[in-house]
mmCIF file of C-alpha atoms in Angstrom:
data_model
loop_
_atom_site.group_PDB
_atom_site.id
_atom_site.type_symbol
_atom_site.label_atom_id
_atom_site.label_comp_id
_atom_site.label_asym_id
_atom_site.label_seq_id
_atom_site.Cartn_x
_atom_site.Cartn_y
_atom_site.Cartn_z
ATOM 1 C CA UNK G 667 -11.640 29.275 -8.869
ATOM 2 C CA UNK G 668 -13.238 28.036 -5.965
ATOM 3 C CA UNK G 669 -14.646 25.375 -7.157
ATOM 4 C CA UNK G 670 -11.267 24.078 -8.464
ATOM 5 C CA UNK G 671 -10.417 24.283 -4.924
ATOM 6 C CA UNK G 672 -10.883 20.467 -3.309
ATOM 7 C CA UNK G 673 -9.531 18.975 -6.531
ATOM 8 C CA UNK G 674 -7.094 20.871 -6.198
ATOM 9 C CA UNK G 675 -6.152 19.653 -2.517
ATOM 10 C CA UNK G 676 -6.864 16.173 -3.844
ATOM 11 C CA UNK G 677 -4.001 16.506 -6.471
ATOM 12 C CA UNK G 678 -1.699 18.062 -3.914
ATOM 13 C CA UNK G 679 -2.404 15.374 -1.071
ATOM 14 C CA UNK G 680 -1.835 12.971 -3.454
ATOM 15 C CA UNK G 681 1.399 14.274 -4.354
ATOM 16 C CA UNK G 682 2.529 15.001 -0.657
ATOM 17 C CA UNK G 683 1.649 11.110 -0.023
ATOM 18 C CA UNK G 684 3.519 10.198 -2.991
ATOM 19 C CA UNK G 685 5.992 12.127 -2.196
ATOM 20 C CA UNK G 686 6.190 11.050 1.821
ATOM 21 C CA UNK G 687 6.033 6.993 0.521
ATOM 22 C CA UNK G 688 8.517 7.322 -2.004
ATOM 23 C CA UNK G 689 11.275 9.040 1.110
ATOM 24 C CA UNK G 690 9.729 6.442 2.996
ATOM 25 C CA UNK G 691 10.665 4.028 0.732
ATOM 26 C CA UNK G 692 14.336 5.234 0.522
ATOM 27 C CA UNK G 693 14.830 5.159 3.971
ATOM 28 C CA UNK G 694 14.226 1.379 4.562
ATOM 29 C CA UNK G 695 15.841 0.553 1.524
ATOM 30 C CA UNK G 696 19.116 2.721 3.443
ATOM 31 C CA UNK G 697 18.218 -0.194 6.448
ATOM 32 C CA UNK G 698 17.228 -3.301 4.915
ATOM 33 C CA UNK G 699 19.159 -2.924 1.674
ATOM 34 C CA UNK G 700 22.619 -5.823 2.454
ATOM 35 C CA UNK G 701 25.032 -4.144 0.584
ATOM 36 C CA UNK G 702 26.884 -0.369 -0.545
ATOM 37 C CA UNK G 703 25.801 -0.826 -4.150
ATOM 38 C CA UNK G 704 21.879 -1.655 -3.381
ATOM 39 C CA UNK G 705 21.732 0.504 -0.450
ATOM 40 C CA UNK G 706 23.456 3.714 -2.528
ATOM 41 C CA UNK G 707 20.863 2.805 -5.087
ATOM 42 C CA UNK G 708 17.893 2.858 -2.846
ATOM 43 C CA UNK G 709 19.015 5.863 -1.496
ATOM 44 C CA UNK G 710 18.706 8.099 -4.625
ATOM 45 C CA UNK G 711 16.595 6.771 -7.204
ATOM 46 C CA UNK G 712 13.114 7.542 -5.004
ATOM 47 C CA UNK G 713 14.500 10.105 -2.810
ATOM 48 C CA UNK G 714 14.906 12.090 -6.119
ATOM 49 C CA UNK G 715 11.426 10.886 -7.510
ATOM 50 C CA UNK G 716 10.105 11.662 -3.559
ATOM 51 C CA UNK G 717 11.614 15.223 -3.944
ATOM 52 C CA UNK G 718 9.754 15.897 -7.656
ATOM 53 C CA UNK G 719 6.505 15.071 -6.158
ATOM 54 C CA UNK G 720 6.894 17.263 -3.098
ATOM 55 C CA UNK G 721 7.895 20.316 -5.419
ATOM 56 C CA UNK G 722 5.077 19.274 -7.732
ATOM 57 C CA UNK G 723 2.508 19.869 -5.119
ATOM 58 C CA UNK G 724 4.057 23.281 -3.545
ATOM 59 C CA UNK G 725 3.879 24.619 -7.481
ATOM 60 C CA UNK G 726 0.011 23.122 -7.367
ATOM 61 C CA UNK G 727 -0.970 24.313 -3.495
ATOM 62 C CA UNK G 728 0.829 28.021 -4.166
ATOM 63 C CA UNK G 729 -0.166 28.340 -8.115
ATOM 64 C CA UNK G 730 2.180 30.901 -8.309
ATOM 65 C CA UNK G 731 4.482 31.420 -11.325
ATOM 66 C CA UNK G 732 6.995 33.564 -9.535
ATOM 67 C CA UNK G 733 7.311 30.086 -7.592
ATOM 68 C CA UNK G 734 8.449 28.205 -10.601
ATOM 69 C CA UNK G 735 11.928 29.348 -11.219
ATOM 70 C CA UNK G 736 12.872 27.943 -7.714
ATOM 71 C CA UNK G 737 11.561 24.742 -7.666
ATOM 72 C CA UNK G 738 12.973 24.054 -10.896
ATOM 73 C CA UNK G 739 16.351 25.234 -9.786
ATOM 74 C CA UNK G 740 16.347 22.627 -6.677
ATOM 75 C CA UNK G 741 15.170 19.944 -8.656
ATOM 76 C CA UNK G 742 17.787 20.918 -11.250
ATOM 77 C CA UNK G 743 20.278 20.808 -8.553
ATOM 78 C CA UNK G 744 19.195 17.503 -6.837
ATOM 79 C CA UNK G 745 19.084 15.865 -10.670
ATOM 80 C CA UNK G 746 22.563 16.706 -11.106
ATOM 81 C CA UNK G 747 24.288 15.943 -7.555
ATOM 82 C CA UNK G 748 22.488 13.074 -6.736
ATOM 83 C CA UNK G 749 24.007 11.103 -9.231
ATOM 84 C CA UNK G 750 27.540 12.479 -8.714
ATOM 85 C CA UNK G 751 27.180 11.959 -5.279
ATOM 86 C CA UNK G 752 26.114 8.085 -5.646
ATOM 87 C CA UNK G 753 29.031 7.814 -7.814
ATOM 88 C CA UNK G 754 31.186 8.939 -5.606
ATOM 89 C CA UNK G 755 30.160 6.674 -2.890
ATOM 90 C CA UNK G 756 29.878 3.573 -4.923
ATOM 91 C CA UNK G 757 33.529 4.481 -6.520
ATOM 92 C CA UNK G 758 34.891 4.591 -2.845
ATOM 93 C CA UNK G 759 32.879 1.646 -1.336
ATOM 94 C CA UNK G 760 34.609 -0.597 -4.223
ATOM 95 C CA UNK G 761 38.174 0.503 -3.893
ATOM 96 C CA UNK G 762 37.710 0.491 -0.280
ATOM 97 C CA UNK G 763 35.860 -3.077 -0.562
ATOM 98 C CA UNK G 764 33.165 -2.369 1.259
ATOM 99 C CA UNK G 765 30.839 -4.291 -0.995
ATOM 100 C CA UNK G 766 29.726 -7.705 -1.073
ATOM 101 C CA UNK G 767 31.298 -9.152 -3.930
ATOM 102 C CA UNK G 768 28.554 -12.641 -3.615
ATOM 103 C CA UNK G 769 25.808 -10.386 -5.031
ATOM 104 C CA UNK G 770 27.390 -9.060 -7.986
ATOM 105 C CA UNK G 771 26.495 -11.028 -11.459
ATOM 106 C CA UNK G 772 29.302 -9.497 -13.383
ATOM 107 C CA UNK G 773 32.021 -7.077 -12.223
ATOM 108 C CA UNK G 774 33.177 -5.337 -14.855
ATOM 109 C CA UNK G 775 35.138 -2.732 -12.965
ATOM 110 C CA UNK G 776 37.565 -5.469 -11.528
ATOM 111 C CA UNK G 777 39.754 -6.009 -14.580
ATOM 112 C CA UNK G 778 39.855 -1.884 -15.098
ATOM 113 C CA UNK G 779 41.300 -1.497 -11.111
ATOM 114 C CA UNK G 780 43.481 -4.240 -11.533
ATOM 115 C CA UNK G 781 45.242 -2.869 -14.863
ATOM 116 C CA UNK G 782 44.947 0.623 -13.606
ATOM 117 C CA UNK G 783 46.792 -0.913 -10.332
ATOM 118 C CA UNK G 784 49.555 -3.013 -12.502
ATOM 119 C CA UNK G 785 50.332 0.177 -14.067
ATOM 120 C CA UNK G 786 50.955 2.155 -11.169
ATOM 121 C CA UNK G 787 53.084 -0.444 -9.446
ATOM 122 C CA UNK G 788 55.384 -0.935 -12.845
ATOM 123 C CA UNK G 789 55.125 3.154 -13.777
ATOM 124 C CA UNK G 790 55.962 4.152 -10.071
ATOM 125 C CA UNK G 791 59.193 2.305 -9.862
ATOM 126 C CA UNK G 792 62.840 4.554 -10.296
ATOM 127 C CA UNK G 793 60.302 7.672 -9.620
ATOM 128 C CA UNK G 794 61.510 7.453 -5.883
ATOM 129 C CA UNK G 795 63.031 9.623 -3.674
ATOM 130 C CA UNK G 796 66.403 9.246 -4.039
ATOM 131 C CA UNK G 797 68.433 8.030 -0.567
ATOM 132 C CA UNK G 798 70.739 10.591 1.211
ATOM 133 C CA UNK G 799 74.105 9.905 1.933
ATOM 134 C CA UNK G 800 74.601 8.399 5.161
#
């Protein structure tokens, strides 16, 4: 095993530099990035890629399987929330319009939150509160 050792910390430094430029890479997209939309997308595509790599080369430096089960469960985890979480954010920055409409080819959404907003003003009417006597 020792001579598996420096390729070994070859493959892991790679994967710790991968890992470092693809954070990196999130974080300026968070600053140079001109909208919500782009700037939510920058910040979870390579973070999550950026996180793989990292566990990838704690499961290659440690080589131990009891090791396994956790990393998968916190990549698991970020998988699943980091999506969600985007979601989220991009839902609220376009009801809230905090987006720049200018850079969007097609917005499909608009016709959906207009309807959705027709309906509420026409289904919400005679639902009231009822005024007190005076």
């Amino acid at each position: 095993m020792d001579s598996l050792q420096p390729v070994l910390d070859v493959v892991v430094a790679v994967l710790l530099i991968s890992g470092a430029l693809m954070s990196l890479a999130a974080g300026i997209g968070l600053v140079r990035f001109p909208d919500l939309l782009s700037r939510m997308h920058a910040a979870t595509k390579p973070q999550v890629l950026g996180l793989l790599l990292f566990l990838l080369a704690l499961a290659v430096e440690f080589r131990s399987w009891a090791l396994v089960p956790v990393l998968l469960v916190c990549w698991i985890f970020q998988l699943l929330t980091s999506p969600v979480s985007a979601h989220m954010v991009g839902r609220a920055g376009y009801r809230t319009r905090h987006m720049r409409r200018d850079l969007l080819t097609i917005d499909e959404l608009d016709d959906v939150v207009e309807k959705a907003a027709r309906q509420r003003e026409g289904g919400s009417e005679g639902r009231g509160v009822q005024p007190g006597p005076d």
